[in-house]
Short mmCIF file of C-alpha atoms in Angstrom, two decimals:
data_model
loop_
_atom_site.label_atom_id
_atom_site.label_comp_id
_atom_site.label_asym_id
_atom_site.label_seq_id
_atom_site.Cartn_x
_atom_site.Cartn_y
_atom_site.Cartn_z
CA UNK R 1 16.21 38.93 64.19
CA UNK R 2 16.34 35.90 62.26
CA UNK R 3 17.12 36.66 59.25
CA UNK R 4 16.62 33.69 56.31
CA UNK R 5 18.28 33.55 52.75
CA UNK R 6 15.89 32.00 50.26
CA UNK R 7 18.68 30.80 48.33
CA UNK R 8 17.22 29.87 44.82
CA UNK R 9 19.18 27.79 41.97
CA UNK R 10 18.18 28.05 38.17
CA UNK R 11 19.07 24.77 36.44
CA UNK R 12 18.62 24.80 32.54
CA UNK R 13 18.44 21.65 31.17
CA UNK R 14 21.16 20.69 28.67
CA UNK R 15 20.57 19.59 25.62
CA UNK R 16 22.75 18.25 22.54
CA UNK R 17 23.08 18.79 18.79
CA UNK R 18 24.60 17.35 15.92
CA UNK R 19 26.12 18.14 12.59
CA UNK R 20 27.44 16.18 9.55
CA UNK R 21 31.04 16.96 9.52
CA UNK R 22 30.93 16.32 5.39
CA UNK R 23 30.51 18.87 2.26
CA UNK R 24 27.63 17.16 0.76
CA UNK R 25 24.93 19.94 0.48
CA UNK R 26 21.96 17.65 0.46
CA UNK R 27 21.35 13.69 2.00
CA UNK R 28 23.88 14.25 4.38
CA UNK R 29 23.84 10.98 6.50
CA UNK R 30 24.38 8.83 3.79
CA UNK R 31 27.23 7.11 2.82
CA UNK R 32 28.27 4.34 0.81
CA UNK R 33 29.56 0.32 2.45
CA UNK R 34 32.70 1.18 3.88
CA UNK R 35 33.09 4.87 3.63
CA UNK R 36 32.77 6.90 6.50
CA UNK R 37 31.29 9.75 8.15
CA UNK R 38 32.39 11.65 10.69
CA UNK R 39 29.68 13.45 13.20
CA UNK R 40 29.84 16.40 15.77
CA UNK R 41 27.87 15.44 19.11
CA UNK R 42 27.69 19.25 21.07
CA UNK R 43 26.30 19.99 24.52
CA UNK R 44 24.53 23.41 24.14
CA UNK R 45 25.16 24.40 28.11
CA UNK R 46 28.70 25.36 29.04
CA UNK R 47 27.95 24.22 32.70
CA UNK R 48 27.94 20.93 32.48
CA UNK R 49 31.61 21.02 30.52
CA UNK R 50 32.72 17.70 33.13
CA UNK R 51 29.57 16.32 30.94
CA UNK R 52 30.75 12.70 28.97
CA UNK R 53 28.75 12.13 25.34
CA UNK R 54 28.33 8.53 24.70
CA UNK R 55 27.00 6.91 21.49
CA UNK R 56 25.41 3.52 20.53
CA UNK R 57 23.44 2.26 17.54
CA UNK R 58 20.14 1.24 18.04
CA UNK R 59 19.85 -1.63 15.58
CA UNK R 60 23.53 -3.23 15.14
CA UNK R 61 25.86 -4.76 12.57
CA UNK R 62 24.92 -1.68 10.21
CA UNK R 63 27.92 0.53 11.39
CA UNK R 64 31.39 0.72 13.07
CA UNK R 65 31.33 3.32 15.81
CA UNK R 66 34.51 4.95 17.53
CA UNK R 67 35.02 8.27 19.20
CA UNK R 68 37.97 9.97 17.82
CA UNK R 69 37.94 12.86 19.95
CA UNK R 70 36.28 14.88 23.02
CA UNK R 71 36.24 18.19 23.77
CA UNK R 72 34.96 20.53 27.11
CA UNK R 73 31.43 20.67 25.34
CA UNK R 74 31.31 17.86 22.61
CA UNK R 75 32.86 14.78 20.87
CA UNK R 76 33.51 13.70 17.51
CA UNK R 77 33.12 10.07 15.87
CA UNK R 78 33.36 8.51 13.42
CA UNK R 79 30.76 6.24 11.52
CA UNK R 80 31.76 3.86 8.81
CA UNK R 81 29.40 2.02 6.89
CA UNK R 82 29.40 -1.95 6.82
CA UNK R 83 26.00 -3.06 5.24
CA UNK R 84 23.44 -2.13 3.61
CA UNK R 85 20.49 0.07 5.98
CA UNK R 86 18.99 2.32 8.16
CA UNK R 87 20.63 2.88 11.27
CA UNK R 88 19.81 5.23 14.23
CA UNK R 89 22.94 6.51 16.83
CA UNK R 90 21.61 7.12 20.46
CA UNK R 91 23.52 9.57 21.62
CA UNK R 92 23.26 10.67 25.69
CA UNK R 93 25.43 12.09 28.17
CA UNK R 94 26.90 10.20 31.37
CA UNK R 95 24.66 11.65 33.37
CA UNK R 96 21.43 10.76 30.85
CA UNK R 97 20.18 14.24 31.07
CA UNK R 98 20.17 15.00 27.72
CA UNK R 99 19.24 12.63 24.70
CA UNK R 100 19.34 12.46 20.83
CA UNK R 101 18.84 10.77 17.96
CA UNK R 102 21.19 10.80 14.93
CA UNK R 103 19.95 9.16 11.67
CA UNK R 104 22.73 7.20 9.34
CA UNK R 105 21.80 5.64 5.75
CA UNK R 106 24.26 3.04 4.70
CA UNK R 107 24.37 2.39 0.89
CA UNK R 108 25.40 0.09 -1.34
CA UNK R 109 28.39 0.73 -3.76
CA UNK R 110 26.30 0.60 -7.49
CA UNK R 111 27.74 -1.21 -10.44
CA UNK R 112 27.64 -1.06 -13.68
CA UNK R 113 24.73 -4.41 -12.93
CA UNK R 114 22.78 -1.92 -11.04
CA UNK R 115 22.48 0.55 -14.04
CA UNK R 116 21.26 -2.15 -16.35
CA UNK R 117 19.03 -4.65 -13.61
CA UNK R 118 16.15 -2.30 -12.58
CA UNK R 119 15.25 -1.44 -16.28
CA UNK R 120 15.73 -4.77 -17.44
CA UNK R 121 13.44 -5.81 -14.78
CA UNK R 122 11.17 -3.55 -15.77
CA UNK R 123 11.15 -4.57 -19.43
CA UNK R 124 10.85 -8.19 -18.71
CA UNK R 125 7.55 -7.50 -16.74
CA UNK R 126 6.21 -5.82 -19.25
CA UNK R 127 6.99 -8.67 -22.00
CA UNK R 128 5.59 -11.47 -20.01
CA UNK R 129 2.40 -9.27 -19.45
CA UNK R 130 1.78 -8.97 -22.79
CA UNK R 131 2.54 -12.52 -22.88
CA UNK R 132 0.11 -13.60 -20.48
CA UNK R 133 -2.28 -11.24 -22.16
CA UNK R 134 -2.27 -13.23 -25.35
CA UNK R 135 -3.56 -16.20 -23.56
CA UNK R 136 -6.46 -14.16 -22.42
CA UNK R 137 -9.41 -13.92 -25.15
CA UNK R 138 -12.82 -11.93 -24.28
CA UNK R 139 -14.91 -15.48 -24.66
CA UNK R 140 -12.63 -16.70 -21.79
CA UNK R 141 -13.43 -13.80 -19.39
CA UNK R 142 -17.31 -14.10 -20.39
CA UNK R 143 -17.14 -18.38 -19.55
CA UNK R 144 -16.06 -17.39 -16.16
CA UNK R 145 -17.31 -14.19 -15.09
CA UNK R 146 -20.74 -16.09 -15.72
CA UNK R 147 -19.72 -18.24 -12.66
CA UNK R 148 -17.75 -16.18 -10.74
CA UNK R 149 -17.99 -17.92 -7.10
CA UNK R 150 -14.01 -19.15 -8.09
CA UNK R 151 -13.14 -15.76 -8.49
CA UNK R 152 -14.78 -14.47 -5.57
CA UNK R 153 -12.98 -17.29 -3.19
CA UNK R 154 -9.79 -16.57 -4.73
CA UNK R 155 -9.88 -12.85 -3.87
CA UNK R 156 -10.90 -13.26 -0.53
CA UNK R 157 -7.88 -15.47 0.21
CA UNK R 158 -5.30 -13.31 -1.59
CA UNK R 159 -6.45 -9.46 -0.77
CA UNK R 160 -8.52 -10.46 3.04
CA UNK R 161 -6.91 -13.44 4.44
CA UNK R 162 -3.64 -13.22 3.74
CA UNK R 163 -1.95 -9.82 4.17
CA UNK R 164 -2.56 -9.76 7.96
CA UNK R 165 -0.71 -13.14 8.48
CA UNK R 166 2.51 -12.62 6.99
CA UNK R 167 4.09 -9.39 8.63
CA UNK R 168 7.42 -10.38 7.25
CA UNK R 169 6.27 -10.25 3.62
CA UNK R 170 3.64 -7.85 3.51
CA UNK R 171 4.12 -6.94 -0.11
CA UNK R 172 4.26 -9.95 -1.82
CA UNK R 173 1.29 -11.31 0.13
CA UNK R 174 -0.52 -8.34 -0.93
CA UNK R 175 0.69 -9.09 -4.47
CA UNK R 176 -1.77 -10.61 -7.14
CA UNK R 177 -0.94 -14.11 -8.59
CA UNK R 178 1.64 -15.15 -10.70
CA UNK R 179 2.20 -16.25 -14.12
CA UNK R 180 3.69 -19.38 -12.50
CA UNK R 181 0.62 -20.41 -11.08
CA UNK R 182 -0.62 -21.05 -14.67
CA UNK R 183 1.81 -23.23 -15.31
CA UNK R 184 1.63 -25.35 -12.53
CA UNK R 185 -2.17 -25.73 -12.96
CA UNK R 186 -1.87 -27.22 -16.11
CA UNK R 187 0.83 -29.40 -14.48
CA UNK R 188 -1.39 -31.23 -11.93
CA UNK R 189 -4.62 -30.83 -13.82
CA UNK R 190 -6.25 -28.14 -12.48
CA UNK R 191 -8.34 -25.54 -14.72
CA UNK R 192 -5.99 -23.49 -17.02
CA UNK R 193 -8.64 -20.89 -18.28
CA UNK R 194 -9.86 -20.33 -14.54
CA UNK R 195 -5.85 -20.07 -13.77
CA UNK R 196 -5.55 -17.09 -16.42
CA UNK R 197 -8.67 -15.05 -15.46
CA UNK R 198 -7.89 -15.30 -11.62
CA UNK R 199 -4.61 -13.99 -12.50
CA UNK R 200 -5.76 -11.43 -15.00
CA UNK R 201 -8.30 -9.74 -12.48
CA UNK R 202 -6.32 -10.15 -9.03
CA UNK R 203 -3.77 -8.35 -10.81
CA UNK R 204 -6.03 -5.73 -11.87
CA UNK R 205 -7.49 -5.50 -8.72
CA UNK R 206 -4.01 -5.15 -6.79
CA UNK R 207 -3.92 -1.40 -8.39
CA UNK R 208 -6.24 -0.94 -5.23
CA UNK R 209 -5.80 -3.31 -3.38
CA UNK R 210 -2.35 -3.59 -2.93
CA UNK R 211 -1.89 0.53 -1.28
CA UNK R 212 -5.00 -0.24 0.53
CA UNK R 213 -3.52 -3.11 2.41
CA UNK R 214 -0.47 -1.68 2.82
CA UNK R 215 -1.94 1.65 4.15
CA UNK R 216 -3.85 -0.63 6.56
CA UNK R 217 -0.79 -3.38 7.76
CA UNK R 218 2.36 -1.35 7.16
CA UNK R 219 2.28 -0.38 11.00
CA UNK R 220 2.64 -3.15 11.67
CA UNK R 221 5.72 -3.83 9.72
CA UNK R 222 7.95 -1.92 11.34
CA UNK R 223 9.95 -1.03 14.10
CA UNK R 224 10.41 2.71 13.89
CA UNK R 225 7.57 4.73 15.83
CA UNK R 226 8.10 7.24 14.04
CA UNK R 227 6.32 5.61 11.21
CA UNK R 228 3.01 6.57 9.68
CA UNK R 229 1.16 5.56 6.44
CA UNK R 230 2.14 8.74 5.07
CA UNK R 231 5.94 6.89 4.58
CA UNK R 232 4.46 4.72 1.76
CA UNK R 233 4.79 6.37 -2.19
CA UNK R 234 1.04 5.50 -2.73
CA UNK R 235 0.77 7.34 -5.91
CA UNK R 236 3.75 6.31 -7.40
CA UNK R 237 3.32 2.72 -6.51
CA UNK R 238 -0.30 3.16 -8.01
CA UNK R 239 0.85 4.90 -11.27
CA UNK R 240 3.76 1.88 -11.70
CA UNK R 241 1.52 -0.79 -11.17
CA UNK R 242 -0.88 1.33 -13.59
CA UNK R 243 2.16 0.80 -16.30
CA UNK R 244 2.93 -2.60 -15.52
CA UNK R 245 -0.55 -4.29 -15.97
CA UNK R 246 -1.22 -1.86 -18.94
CA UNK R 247 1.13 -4.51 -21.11
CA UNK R 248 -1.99 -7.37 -20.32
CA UNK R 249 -4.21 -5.36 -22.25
CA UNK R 250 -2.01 -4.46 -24.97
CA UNK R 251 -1.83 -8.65 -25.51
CA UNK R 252 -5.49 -9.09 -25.34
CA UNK R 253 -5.81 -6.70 -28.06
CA UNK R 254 -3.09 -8.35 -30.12
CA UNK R 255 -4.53 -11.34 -29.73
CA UNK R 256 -8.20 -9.92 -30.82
CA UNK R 257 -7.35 -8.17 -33.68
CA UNK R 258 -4.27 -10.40 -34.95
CA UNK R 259 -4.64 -14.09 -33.61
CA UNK R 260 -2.84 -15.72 -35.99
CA UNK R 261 -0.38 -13.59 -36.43
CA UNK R 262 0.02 -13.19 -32.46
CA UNK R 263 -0.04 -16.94 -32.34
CA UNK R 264 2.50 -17.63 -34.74
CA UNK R 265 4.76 -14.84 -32.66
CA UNK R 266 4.29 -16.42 -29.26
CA UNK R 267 5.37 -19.56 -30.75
CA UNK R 268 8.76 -17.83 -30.92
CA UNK R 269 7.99 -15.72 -28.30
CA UNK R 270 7.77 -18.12 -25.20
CA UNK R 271 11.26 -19.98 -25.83
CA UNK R 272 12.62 -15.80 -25.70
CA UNK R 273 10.87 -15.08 -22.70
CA UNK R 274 11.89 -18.25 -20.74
CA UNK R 275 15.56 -17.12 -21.68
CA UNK R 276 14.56 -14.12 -19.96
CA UNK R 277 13.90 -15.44 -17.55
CA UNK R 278 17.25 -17.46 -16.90
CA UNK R 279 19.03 -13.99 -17.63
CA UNK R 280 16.98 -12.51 -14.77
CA UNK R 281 17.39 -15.25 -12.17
CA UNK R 282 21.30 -15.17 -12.91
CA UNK R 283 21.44 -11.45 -13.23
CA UNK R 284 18.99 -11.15 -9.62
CA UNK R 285 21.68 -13.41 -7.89
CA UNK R 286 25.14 -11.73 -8.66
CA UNK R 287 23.14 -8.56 -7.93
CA UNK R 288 21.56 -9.49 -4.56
CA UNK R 289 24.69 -12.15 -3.64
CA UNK R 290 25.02 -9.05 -0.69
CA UNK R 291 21.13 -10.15 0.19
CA UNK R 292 22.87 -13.43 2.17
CA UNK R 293 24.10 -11.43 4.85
CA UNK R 294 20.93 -9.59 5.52
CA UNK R 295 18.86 -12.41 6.11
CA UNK R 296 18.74 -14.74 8.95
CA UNK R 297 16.86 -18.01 9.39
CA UNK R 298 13.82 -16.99 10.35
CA UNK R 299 13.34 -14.63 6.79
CA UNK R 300 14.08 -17.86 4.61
CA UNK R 301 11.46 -19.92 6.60
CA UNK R 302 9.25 -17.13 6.43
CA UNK R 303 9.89 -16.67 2.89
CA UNK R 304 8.69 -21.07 2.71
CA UNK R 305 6.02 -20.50 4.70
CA UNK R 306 4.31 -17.45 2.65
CA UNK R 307 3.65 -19.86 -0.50
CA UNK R 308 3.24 -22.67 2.11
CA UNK R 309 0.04 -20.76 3.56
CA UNK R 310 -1.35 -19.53 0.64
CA UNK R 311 -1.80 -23.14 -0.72
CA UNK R 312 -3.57 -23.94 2.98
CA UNK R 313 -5.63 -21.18 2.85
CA UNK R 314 -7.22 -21.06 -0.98
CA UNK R 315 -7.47 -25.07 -0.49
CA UNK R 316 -9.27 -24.51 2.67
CA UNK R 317 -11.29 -22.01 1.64
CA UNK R 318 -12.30 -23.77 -1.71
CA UNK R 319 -13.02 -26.96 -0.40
CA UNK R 320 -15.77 -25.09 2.88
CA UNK R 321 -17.24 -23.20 -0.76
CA UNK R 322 -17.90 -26.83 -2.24
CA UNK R 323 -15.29 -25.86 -5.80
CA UNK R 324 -14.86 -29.31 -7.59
CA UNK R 325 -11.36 -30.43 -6.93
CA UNK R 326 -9.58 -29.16 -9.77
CA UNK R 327 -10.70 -25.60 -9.10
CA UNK R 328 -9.44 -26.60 -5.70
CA UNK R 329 -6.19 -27.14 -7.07
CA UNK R 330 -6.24 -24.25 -9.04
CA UNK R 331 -7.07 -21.76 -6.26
CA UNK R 332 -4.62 -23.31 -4.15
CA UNK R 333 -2.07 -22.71 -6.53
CA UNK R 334 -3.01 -18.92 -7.37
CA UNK R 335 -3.00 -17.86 -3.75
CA UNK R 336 -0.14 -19.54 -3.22
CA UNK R 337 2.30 -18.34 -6.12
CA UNK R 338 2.48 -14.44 -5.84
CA UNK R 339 3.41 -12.53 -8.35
CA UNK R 340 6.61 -11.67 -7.01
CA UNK R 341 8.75 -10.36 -10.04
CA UNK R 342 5.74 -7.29 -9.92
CA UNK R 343 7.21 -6.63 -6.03
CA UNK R 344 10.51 -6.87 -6.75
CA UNK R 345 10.24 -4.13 -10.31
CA UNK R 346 7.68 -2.39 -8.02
CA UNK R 347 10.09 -1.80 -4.86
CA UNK R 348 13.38 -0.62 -7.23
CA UNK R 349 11.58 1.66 -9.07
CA UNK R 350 8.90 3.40 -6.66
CA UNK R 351 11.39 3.59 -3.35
CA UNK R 352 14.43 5.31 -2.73
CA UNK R 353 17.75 4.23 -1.49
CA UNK R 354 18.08 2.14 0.61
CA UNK R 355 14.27 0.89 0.67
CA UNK R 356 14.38 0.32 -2.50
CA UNK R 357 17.46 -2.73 -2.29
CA UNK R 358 15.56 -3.95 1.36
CA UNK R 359 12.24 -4.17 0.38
CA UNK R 360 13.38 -6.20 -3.13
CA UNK R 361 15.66 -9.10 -0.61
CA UNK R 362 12.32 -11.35 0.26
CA UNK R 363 10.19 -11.14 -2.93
CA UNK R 364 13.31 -13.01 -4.78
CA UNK R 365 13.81 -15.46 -1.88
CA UNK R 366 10.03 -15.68 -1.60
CA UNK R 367 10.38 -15.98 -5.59
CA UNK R 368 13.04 -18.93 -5.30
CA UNK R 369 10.83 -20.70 -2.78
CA UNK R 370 7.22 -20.27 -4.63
CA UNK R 371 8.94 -22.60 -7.85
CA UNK R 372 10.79 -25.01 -5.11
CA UNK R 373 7.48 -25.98 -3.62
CA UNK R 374 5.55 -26.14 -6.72
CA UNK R 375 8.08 -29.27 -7.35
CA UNK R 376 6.82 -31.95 -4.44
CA UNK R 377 3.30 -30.56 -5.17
CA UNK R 378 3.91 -31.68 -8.94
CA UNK R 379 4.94 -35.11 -7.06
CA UNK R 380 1.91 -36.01 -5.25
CA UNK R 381 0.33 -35.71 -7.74
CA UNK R 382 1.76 -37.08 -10.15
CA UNK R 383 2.04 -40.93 -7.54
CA UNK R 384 -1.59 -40.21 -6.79
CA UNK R 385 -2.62 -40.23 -10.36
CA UNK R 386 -0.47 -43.22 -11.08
CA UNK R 387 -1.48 -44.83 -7.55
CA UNK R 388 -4.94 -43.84 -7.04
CA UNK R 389 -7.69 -44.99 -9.34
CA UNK R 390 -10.36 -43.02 -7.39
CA UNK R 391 -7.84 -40.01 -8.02
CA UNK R 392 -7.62 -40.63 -11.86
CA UNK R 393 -11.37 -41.20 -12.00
CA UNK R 394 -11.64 -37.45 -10.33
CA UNK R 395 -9.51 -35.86 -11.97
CA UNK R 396 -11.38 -37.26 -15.31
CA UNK R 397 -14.86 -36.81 -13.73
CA UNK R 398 -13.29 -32.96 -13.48
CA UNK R 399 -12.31 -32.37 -16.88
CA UNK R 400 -15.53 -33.64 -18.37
CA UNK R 401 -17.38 -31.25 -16.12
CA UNK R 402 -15.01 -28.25 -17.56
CA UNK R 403 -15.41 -29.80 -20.93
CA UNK R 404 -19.39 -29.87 -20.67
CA UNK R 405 -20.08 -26.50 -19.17
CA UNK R 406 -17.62 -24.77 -21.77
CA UNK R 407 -19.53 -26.52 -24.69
CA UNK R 408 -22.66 -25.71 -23.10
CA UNK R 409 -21.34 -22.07 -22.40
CA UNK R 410 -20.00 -21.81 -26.37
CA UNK R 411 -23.83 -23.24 -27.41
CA UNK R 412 -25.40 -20.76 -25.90
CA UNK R 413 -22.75 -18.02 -26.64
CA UNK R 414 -24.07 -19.15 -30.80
CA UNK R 415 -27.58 -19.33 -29.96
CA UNK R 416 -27.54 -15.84 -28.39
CA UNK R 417 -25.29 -14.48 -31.81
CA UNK R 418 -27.46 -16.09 -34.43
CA UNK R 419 -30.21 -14.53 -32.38
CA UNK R 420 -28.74 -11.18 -32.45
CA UNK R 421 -28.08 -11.67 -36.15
CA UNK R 422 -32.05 -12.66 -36.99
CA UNK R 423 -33.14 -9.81 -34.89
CA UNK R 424 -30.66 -7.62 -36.69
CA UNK R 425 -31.78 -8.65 -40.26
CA UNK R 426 -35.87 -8.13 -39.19
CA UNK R 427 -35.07 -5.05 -38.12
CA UNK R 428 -33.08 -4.02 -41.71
CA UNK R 429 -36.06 -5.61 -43.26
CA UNK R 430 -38.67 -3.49 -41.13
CA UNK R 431 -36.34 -0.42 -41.98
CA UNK R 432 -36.23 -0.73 -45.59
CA UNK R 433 -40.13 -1.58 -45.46
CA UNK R 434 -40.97 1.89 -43.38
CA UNK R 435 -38.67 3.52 -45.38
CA UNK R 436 -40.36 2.47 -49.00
CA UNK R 437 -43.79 3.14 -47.30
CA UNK R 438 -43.36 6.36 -46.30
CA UNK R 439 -41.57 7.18 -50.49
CA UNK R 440 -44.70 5.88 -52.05
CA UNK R 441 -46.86 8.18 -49.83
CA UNK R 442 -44.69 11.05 -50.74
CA UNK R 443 -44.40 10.67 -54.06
CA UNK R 444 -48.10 8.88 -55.41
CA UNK R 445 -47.71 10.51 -58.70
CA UNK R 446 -44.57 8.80 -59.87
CA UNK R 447 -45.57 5.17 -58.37
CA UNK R 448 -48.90 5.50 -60.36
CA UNK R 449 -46.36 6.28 -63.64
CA UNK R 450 -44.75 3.31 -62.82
CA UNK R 451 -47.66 1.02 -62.28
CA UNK R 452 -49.14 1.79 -65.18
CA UNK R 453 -45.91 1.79 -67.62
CA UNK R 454 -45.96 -2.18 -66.51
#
C-alpha cells in the first residue's frame, strides 16, 4: 500500500509596524530643522526573525536617515530633520514581503519674526483694501457695469483660462487681480476706472471662485495619491477671504458718506501704506531667506511665466472681443498681476504647519516677478509713445472715447435724477391735492364758514 503524506505548509504573511519613539502625546512625526526623531520599524511574525528592515525616503533632501540599531524582529533609526516638508519613509524588508509607510513633518524653528509677520500681513491687507475701496465710488461701478463686455473678458481669462495652465501656481492663478495692476494702468495709459472695478469684482468673485477651482485642479497639484479635495480648508479659506475683502466695502462707505474727509486722509494715507509696503517686502525676505533652498529653477521661471501668460492671454482674448486698445492694455495688465499678497495672508492663516510656510514660497516669488515685468512693459511703451505717432494718436483717439462715453454716461446719469426729482415733486403735488380734496368733502360745513367769512 502506497501510502501518501499530503504534507501542507501555512505561511502567514508578515507584516510591519511602527511607533514614534518620543513623549509627545499628540503630532507625533513632527519635528523641528535639525532635531531628531527616532522610530521603531517591528516585524509582527517571529518566523521570519533572519528578516532585514530597510528604510528610504520617498522624496529626498527633507531628512537624514541612519539605522542605529537591529534587533531579531525590528530596527530602530533615527530621523533628523534638515528642511522644511513633508516627507514619507518606505520602509520594506530584504525579502520585500512586507511594506509600510511612515509619515515625517519637518518644521521650521519660529522666531520671534514669525509671531509678528502673519498678523502684520494680515493687517496690511486689510489697510490697502480699504484703500483701494476709497477709490471705488457707486457712479464708477454704474459707468461700467452698463458696459460690462470688459468685465466679462476679464473674468473669463482670470477664473476659466488660467487656473488649468499653471499647475505650479495654482493659487495665485486662481487669485483675483491686484492693486498693482491699477497702478500700472495708469502708467501706460490704459483705463484706470475699468482697472478698479475689474479688480473690485474679480476679487469679490474669488470668494467662489477661488475653492471652486481649487476643488476642481488641486489633483492635479500634487504628488501624493492619497490626496482628495477633501485636504483643502474650504470653509476656512472662504470665511478668510470673507474678512479680507470685507475692508473694500468698509472704504466705499467711507468714501460715500465722508469724501472729503476720506480724501484728505488718503492723502496721508498712501505715503503710510507704501511704507508698508517696504516693511513687508523686507520683513517677507528675512522671513522666507530659507525659501532659496526650496526652490529650483524651474519654480522661478514658472513663477515669470505666470504673470508672463496672463498678459498673453487677457491681450489675446481682448483684442478676438474687439476692446479698444487701452482696455486691451488694461485687461492685460489685470490678468496678469494677481493679487498675490491675498495668497500669501490666505495660505499662513487658513493652513497648518508646514502647508502653511510651502504654499506662501511662490506667491512672494510670483509677487517679486509680477512688479519686475511690469518695468519693460512700462518701457515699450513709454519708446512707442515717444517713437510712434500712430501710437500717440491711439492712445489719444482712446482717451477721448473714455472721456466722451463718461460725459455722456454722467448726462444721462442727471437727466435720469432731475427726472426722478420732477416725478417726485408731481407726485407731492398730486398728494397734497387728493389729500385737500378728500378734507373739503369731509368737512363742507367749515369750508362754507370760511368762504363766506372772505
Amino acid at each position: 500500500m502506497l501510502i501518501c503524506f499530503i504534507l501542507t505548509f501555512s505561511v502567514t504573511e508578515s507584516t510591519l509596524t511602527f511607533k514614534y519613539l518620543t513623549e509627545k502625546q499628540n503630532n507625533e512625526e513632527e519635528i523641528k530643522e535639525g532635531d531628531s526623531l527616532e522610530i521603531l520599524i517591528e516585524l509582527s511574525d517571529q518566523n521570519n526573525a533572519d528578516s532585514e528592515i530597510n528604510c528610504q525616503p520617498y522624496y529626498g533632501g527633507i531628512v537624514k536617515l541612519n539605522k542605529i540599531d537591529h534587533t531579531s524582529n525590528g530596527a530602530t533609526f533615527r530621523v533628523k530633520g534638515r528642511r522644511l516638508g513633508e516627507e514619507v519613509l518606505i520602509c520594506r524588508t530584504n525579502e520585500e514581503t512586507s511594506e509600510i509607510e511612515v509619515p515625517v513633518t519637518v518644521l521650521r524653528k519660529h522666531s520671534n519674526l514669525d509671531v509678528f509677520f502673519v498678523p502684520y500681513v494680515f493687517v496690511m491687507v486689510a489697510l490697502f483694501n480699504v484703500a483701494f475701496g476709497t477709490e471705488i465710488t457707486i457712479n464708477d461701478l454704474r459707468f461700467i457695469v452698463q458696459k460690462p463686455g470688459p468685465l466679462f473678458v476679464a473674468a473669463l481669462c482670470q477664473f476659466v483660462l488660467l487656473p488649468p495652465m499653471w499647475r505650479l501656481a495654482l493659487m495665485v492663478a486662481c487669485a483675483p487681480g491686484g492693486g498693482d495692476s491699477n497702478a500700472a494702468s495708469f502708467l501706460v495709459d490704459g483705463e484706470l476706472p475699468l482697472s478698479i472695478c475689474m479688480t473690485f469684482f474679480s476679487t469679490i468673485l474669488a470668494i467662489g471662485t477661488m475653492p471652486l477651482n481649487l476643488f476642481i485642479y488641486g489633483r492635479f497639484i500634487t504628488d501624493d495619491s492619497n490626496w482628495t479635495p477633501k485636504d483643502i480648508p474650504y470653509g476656512r479659506m472662504v470665511l478668510t477671504l470673507l474678512i479680507l475683502v470685507a475692508p473694500v466695502a468698509v472704504g466705499m462707505i467711507l468714501n460715500n458718506r465722508f469724501p472729503q474727509k476720506t480724501d484728505t486722509a488718503m492723502r496721508y494715507g498712501k505715503p503710510v501704506i507704501l511704507f508698508l509696503l517696504i516693511i513687508f517686502i523686507g520683513l517677507a525676505i528675512a522671513r522666507n531667506f530659507f525659501a532659496l533652498n526650496l526652490v529650483d529653477a524651474k519654480d522661478v521661471l514658472g513663477s515669470c511665466l505666470l504673470p508672463l501668460g496672463g498678459f498673453f492671454i487677457g491681450g489675446f482674448m481682448s483684442l478676438i472681443t474687439n476692446q479698444r486698445f487701452s482696455q486691451v492694455k488694461t485687461i492685460a495688465l489685470e490678468v496678469g498681476m494677481q493679487n498675490a499678497g491675498i495668497v500669501i495672508g490666505m495660505s499662513l492663516i487658513v493652513f497648518d504647519q508646514p502647508k502653511a510656510d510651502l504654499n506662501a514660497i511662490l506667491p512672494i516669488f510670483i509677487a517679486l516677478c509680477e512688479t519686475l515685468l511690469t518695468i519693460p512693459f512700462l518701457l515699450v511703451h513709454v519708446g512707442t509713445y515717444r517713437l510712434s505717432r500712430r501710437y500717440r494718436e491711439l492712445c489719444k483717439r482712446n482717451k477721448e472715447q473714455q472721456k466722451q462715453a463718461r460725459d455722456s454716461f454722467d448726462d444721462s446719469m442727471v437727466e435720469k435724477e432731475n427726472g426722478d426729482k420732477i416725478k417726485k415733486e408731481e407726485t407731492s403735488k398730486d398728494r397734497h391735492a387728493y389729500t385737500n380734496s378728500n378734507y373739503q368733502t369731509d368737512h363742507p360745513r367749515i369750508t362754507t364758514m370760511a368762504a363766506t367769512a372772505m
